[in-house]
mmCIF file of C-alpha atoms in Angstrom:
data_model
loop_
_atom_site.group_PDB
_atom_site.id
_atom_site.type_symbol
_atom_site.label_atom_id
_atom_site.label_comp_id
_atom_site.label_asym_id
_atom_site.label_seq_id
_atom_site.Cartn_x
_atom_site.Cartn_y
_atom_site.Cartn_z
ATOM 1 C CA MET A 1 7.012 -14.840 -28.562
ATOM 2 C CA GLY A 2 10.274 -16.754 -25.877
ATOM 3 C CA PHE A 3 9.971 -17.334 -22.465
ATOM 4 C CA GLY A 4 12.016 -14.389 -21.512
ATOM 5 C CA GLN A 5 9.799 -11.977 -23.234
ATOM 6 C CA LEU A 6 6.658 -13.822 -21.682
ATOM 7 C CA SER A 7 7.999 -13.443 -18.759
ATOM 8 C CA TYR A 8 8.933 -9.470 -19.010
ATOM 9 C CA ASP A 9 5.782 -8.591 -20.002
ATOM 10 C CA MET A 10 3.441 -10.714 -17.379
ATOM 11 C CA ALA A 11 5.781 -9.301 -14.801
ATOM 12 C CA HIS A 12 5.522 -5.535 -16.049
ATOM 13 C CA LEU A 13 1.514 -6.338 -16.486
ATOM 14 C CA LEU A 14 1.039 -7.467 -13.106
ATOM 15 C CA GLY A 15 3.397 -4.883 -11.409
ATOM 16 C CA GLY A 16 1.547 -2.182 -12.961
ATOM 17 C CA GLY A 17 -1.731 -3.161 -12.257
ATOM 18 C CA VAL A 18 -0.525 -3.115 -8.734
ATOM 19 C CA LEU A 19 0.594 0.605 -9.360
ATOM 20 C CA LEU A 20 -3.099 1.316 -10.756
ATOM 21 C CA PHE A 21 -4.938 0.066 -8.069
ATOM 22 C CA SER A 22 -2.691 2.483 -5.755
ATOM 23 C CA PHE A 23 -4.118 5.667 -8.375
ATOM 24 C CA VAL A 24 -7.382 4.288 -8.051
ATOM 25 C CA LEU A 25 -7.042 4.445 -3.883
ATOM 26 C CA LEU A 26 -6.288 7.903 -4.374
ATOM 27 C CA TYR A 27 -9.284 8.545 -6.330
ATOM 28 C CA GLN A 28 -11.850 6.898 -3.979
ATOM 29 C CA ARG A 29 -14.023 9.270 -2.309
ATOM 30 C CA ARG A 30 -16.124 6.647 -0.053
ATOM 31 C CA LEU A 31 -14.323 4.003 2.237
ATOM 32 C CA SER A 32 -15.925 0.620 0.922
ATOM 33 C CA GLY A 33 -14.719 2.032 -2.480
ATOM 34 C CA VAL A 34 -10.872 2.605 -0.718
ATOM 35 C CA ILE A 35 -11.316 -1.043 0.918
ATOM 36 C CA ALA A 36 -12.388 -3.310 -2.348
ATOM 37 C CA ALA A 37 -9.359 -1.057 -3.936
ATOM 38 C CA PHE A 38 -7.176 -2.520 -1.688
ATOM 39 C CA ALA A 39 -8.515 -5.771 -1.604
ATOM 40 C CA ALA A 40 -7.970 -5.987 -5.516
ATOM 41 C CA GLN A 41 -4.265 -4.566 -5.250
ATOM 42 C CA GLY A 42 -3.827 -7.655 -3.008
ATOM 43 C CA ALA A 43 -4.931 -9.957 -5.207
ATOM 44 C CA LEU A 44 -2.809 -8.493 -8.002
ATOM 45 C CA LEU A 45 0.031 -8.939 -5.405
ATOM 46 C CA ALA A 46 -0.634 -12.118 -4.849
ATOM 47 C CA LEU A 47 -0.414 -13.374 -8.852
ATOM 48 C CA ALA A 48 2.524 -11.132 -9.618
ATOM 49 C CA VAL A 49 4.374 -12.744 -6.848
ATOM 50 C CA ALA A 50 3.310 -16.183 -7.848
ATOM 51 C CA TRP A 51 4.508 -15.037 -11.383
ATOM 52 C CA GLN A 52 8.160 -14.039 -9.931
ATOM 53 C CA GLY A 53 7.870 -17.538 -8.189
ATOM 54 C CA TRP A 54 7.829 -19.451 -11.370
ATOM 55 C CA ALA A 55 9.858 -16.921 -13.811
ATOM 56 C CA GLN A 56 12.350 -16.928 -11.350
ATOM 57 C CA GLY A 57 12.405 -20.721 -10.029
ATOM 58 C CA ALA A 58 11.931 -19.749 -6.545
ATOM 59 C CA PRO A 59 9.551 -21.561 -4.431
ATOM 60 C CA GLY A 60 9.538 -19.684 -1.964
ATOM 61 C CA LEU A 61 7.577 -17.018 -3.592
ATOM 62 C CA TYR A 62 4.752 -19.386 -3.307
ATOM 63 C CA LEU A 63 4.187 -19.206 0.114
ATOM 64 C CA THR A 64 4.709 -15.194 -0.170
ATOM 65 C CA ALA A 65 1.983 -15.221 -2.769
ATOM 66 C CA LEU A 66 -0.251 -17.308 -0.550
ATOM 67 C CA LEU A 67 0.312 -15.323 2.538
ATOM 68 C CA ALA A 68 -0.441 -11.777 0.295
ATOM 69 C CA ALA A 69 -3.665 -13.416 -1.288
ATOM 70 C CA VAL A 70 -4.711 -14.356 2.305
ATOM 71 C CA ALA A 71 -3.999 -11.388 4.292
ATOM 72 C CA GLN A 72 -3.874 -8.538 1.704
ATOM 73 C CA ALA A 73 -7.141 -9.666 -0.412
ATOM 74 C CA VAL A 74 -9.046 -11.161 2.199
ATOM 75 C CA LEU A 75 -8.366 -10.716 5.783
ATOM 76 C CA LEU A 76 -7.554 -7.425 6.041
ATOM 77 C CA PRO A 77 -10.642 -6.077 3.868
ATOM 78 C CA LEU A 78 -13.001 -8.106 6.168
ATOM 79 C CA ALA A 79 -11.636 -6.598 9.224
ATOM 80 C CA LEU A 80 -11.753 -3.041 7.755
ATOM 81 C CA ARG A 81 -15.448 -3.736 6.779
ATOM 82 C CA ARG A 82 -16.065 -4.738 10.164
ATOM 83 C CA LEU A 83 -14.183 -2.141 11.604
ATOM 84 C CA VAL A 84 -16.181 0.306 9.583
ATOM 85 C CA ARG A 85 -19.551 -1.130 10.466
ATOM 86 C CA HIS A 86 -18.580 -1.776 14.186
ATOM 87 C CA LEU A 87 -17.477 2.293 14.888
ATOM 88 C CA ALA A 88 -20.658 3.448 12.742
ATOM 89 C CA VAL A 89 -17.938 6.247 11.253
ATOM 90 C CA GLN A 90 -18.976 8.416 8.394
ATOM 91 C CA ARG A 91 -18.026 6.641 4.947
ATOM 92 C CA ALA A 92 -16.457 9.556 3.363
ATOM 93 C CA VAL A 93 -12.577 9.623 2.750
ATOM 94 C CA GLU A 94 -12.036 13.161 4.158
ATOM 95 C CA PRO A 95 -9.244 13.796 1.888
ATOM 96 C CA ALA A 96 -6.796 17.129 3.277
ATOM 97 C CA LEU A 97 -5.688 17.278 -0.444
ATOM 98 C CA GLY A 98 -8.137 17.321 -3.590
ATOM 99 C CA ILE A 99 -8.637 14.266 -5.541
ATOM 100 C CA GLY A 100 -7.293 16.074 -8.969
ATOM 101 C CA ALA A 101 -4.330 17.563 -6.999
ATOM 102 C CA SER A 102 -3.567 14.039 -5.215
ATOM 103 C CA MET A 103 -3.948 12.394 -8.691
ATOM 104 C CA VAL A 104 -1.174 14.891 -10.120
ATOM 105 C CA ALA A 105 0.961 14.686 -7.124
ATOM 106 C CA GLY A 106 0.768 10.700 -7.420
ATOM 107 C CA VAL A 107 1.932 11.134 -11.329
ATOM 108 C CA ALA A 108 5.062 13.229 -10.013
ATOM 109 C CA LEU A 109 5.559 10.707 -7.428
ATOM 110 C CA VAL A 110 6.025 8.082 -10.244
ATOM 111 C CA ALA A 111 7.834 10.463 -12.292
ATOM 112 C CA LEU A 112 10.321 10.591 -9.565
ATOM 113 C CA ALA A 113 10.440 6.917 -8.680
ATOM 114 C CA LEU A 114 11.659 6.283 -12.136
ATOM 115 C CA MET A 115 14.496 9.160 -12.148
ATOM 116 C CA VAL A 116 15.658 7.595 -8.696
ATOM 117 C CA VAL A 117 15.536 4.193 -9.483
ATOM 118 C CA LEU A 118 16.501 4.060 -13.537
ATOM 119 C CA PRO A 119 19.843 5.769 -12.984
ATOM 120 C CA ALA A 120 20.914 4.264 -9.265
ATOM 121 C CA THR A 121 20.394 0.800 -10.915
ATOM 122 C CA ALA A 122 21.879 1.145 -14.319
ATOM 123 C CA GLY A 123 24.138 -1.830 -13.629
ATOM 124 C CA ALA A 124 21.190 -4.205 -13.235
ATOM 125 C CA GLY A 125 18.983 -5.672 -15.578
ATOM 126 C CA LEU A 126 16.599 -3.825 -17.360
ATOM 127 C CA GLN A 127 13.437 -6.122 -16.103
ATOM 128 C CA ALA A 128 14.752 -5.611 -11.882
ATOM 129 C CA ARG A 129 15.626 -1.830 -12.543
ATOM 130 C CA GLU A 130 11.523 -1.222 -13.909
ATOM 131 C CA ASP A 131 10.192 -3.889 -11.461
ATOM 132 C CA LEU A 132 11.711 -1.895 -8.660
ATOM 133 C CA ALA A 133 10.437 1.432 -10.436
ATOM 134 C CA LEU A 134 6.811 -0.201 -10.006
ATOM 135 C CA ALA A 135 7.553 -1.044 -6.493
ATOM 136 C CA LEU A 136 8.861 2.310 -4.995
ATOM 137 C CA SER A 137 5.956 4.215 -6.920
ATOM 138 C CA VAL A 138 3.871 1.892 -5.288
ATOM 139 C CA VAL A 139 5.809 2.884 -1.851
ATOM 140 C CA LEU A 140 5.550 6.513 -2.473
ATOM 141 C CA LEU A 141 1.924 6.490 -3.523
ATOM 142 C CA GLY A 142 1.045 4.643 -0.133
ATOM 143 C CA MET A 143 3.190 7.206 1.701
ATOM 144 C CA LEU A 144 0.974 10.035 -0.261
ATOM 145 C CA MET A 145 -2.075 8.448 1.016
ATOM 146 C CA MET A 146 -1.189 8.526 4.665
ATOM 147 C CA ILE A 147 -0.405 12.147 4.247
ATOM 148 C CA THR A 148 -3.274 13.592 2.319
ATOM 149 C CA ARG A 149 -6.078 11.838 3.865
ATOM 150 C CA HIS A 150 -7.404 12.742 7.409
ATOM 151 C CA ASN A 151 -9.516 9.864 8.124
ATOM 152 C CA ALA A 152 -7.489 7.029 10.274
ATOM 153 C CA ILE A 153 -8.605 3.859 8.192
ATOM 154 C CA SER A 154 -7.813 5.695 5.198
ATOM 155 C CA GLN A 155 -4.360 6.301 6.517
ATOM 156 C CA LEU A 156 -3.972 2.631 7.603
ATOM 157 C CA VAL A 157 -5.039 1.541 4.095
ATOM 158 C CA GLY A 158 -2.584 3.644 2.766
ATOM 159 C CA LEU A 159 0.289 1.854 4.981
ATOM 160 C CA LEU A 160 -0.980 -1.359 4.281
ATOM 161 C CA SER A 161 -0.825 -0.365 0.457
ATOM 162 C CA LEU A 162 2.824 0.804 1.455
ATOM 163 C CA GLU A 163 3.907 -2.927 2.328
ATOM 164 C CA ASN A 164 2.427 -4.152 -0.609
ATOM 165 C CA GLY A 165 5.281 -1.879 -2.484
ATOM 166 C CA LEU A 166 7.667 -3.351 -0.249
ATOM 167 C CA VAL A 167 6.508 -7.294 -0.616
ATOM 168 C CA LEU A 168 6.731 -6.316 -4.635
ATOM 169 C CA ALA A 169 10.107 -5.007 -4.219
ATOM 170 C CA ALA A 170 11.395 -7.830 -2.678
ATOM 171 C CA SER A 171 9.856 -10.527 -4.771
ATOM 172 C CA GLY A 172 11.335 -8.666 -7.945
ATOM 173 C CA VAL A 173 14.870 -9.192 -6.838
ATOM 174 C CA ARG A 174 16.262 -12.548 -7.730
ATOM 175 C CA GLY A 175 17.742 -14.712 -4.657
ATOM 176 C CA MET A 176 15.936 -12.359 -2.448
ATOM 177 C CA PRO A 177 15.946 -14.616 0.873
ATOM 178 C CA LEU A 178 12.309 -15.955 1.973
ATOM 179 C CA VAL A 179 13.043 -15.402 5.445
ATOM 180 C CA LEU A 180 13.703 -11.368 4.726
ATOM 181 C CA GLU A 181 10.735 -11.278 2.749
ATOM 182 C CA LEU A 182 8.661 -12.538 5.729
ATOM 183 C CA SER A 183 10.734 -10.067 8.511
ATOM 184 C CA THR A 184 9.863 -7.108 6.183
ATOM 185 C CA ALA A 185 6.146 -8.149 5.789
ATOM 186 C CA ALA A 186 6.195 -9.019 9.683
ATOM 187 C CA LEU A 187 7.700 -5.498 10.262
ATOM 188 C CA VAL A 188 5.205 -3.590 8.616
ATOM 189 C CA LEU A 189 2.488 -5.894 9.758
ATOM 190 C CA MET A 190 2.996 -4.871 13.300
ATOM 191 C CA LEU A 191 2.835 -1.235 12.254
ATOM 192 C CA ALA A 192 -0.244 -1.774 11.568
ATOM 193 C CA ALA A 193 -1.307 -3.080 14.496
ATOM 194 C CA VAL A 194 0.101 -0.230 16.458
ATOM 195 C CA ALA A 195 -2.045 1.756 13.883
ATOM 196 C CA GLY A 196 -5.232 -0.002 14.577
ATOM 197 C CA PHE A 197 -4.487 0.808 18.140
ATOM 198 C CA PHE A 198 -4.480 4.193 17.269
ATOM 199 C CA VAL A 199 -7.474 4.061 15.173
ATOM 200 C CA PHE A 200 -9.514 2.778 18.267
ATOM 201 C CA ARG A 201 -7.847 5.094 20.657
ATOM 202 C CA LEU A 202 -8.738 7.996 18.794
ATOM 203 C CA ARG A 203 -12.478 6.663 18.054
ATOM 204 C CA GLU A 204 -12.829 6.181 22.277
ATOM 205 C CA SER A 205 -11.287 9.762 23.306
ATOM 206 C CA LEU A 206 -12.634 11.866 20.670
ATOM 207 C CA ALA A 207 -15.464 9.924 19.086
ATOM 208 C CA SER A 208 -14.157 10.596 15.620
ATOM 209 C CA LEU A 209 -11.870 9.318 12.816
ATOM 210 C CA ASP A 210 -10.622 12.066 11.340
ATOM 211 C CA VAL A 211 -6.900 12.748 12.528
ATOM 212 C CA SER A 212 -7.567 16.473 12.315
ATOM 213 C CA ALA A 213 -9.090 16.579 15.311
ATOM 214 C CA LEU A 214 -5.955 15.992 17.562
ATOM 215 C CA HIS A 215 -4.706 19.265 16.667
ATOM 216 C CA ALA A 216 -8.313 20.595 17.886
ATOM 217 C CA HIS A 217 -7.947 18.624 20.845
ATOM 218 C CA ARG A 218 -4.399 19.742 21.771
ATOM 219 C CA GLY A 219 -5.210 23.443 21.058
ATOM 220 C CA GLU A 220 -7.936 23.131 23.550
ATOM 221 C CA ARG A 221 -5.355 21.869 26.289
ATOM 222 C CA GLU A 222 -2.810 24.302 25.478
ATOM 223 C CA GLY A 223 -5.881 27.012 25.754
ATOM 224 C CA GLU A 224 -6.842 25.293 29.442
ATOM 225 C CA GLY A 225 -3.217 25.179 30.779
ATOM 226 C CA ALA A 226 -2.818 28.945 29.878
#
């Protein structure tokens, strides 16, 4: 087996692992499982980015891998666990869509990503095309998790998983400037901070992390106005 084939296989193995844990996130029924799966996805993302740095001869990607390992695999999961304990929230995930239906929708989104990316990048190398398809699948599954979960913490994890897909996509493109990768990560982390503020405000106002409570609260306000 030549180096090129080894690089190709390892990139797909690690990228496929990140995608697999997107499905694990959709399957989880409890917040503890969601947070553990997100930490594992972050660790695999760090390995995938580090491998790309070695395969591409891009030392800057090692810093991205280190940031992913520290933030996505350690700090954010610890912060989420502390948040769950501090707020004493219900530990169930509270899906708006059943687990089975979510998995089917996830498979459909992966197929959509393949159908969109592969033809659109016909002029690029095969490895880059497939890496982008994997990354787009992770992004779409993160969006699906945000849509199909009532619990705000689960939605926040979906947003962070979406960020993992963006970082995976950036690392798979040769010559991607490190500053652009870090800017992308900083942007999504800022969104995560806003989402965290939303979580605390929702808990303070409604004593619940179920975003469906917003609709009931809005209905009560409209009733008072009438």
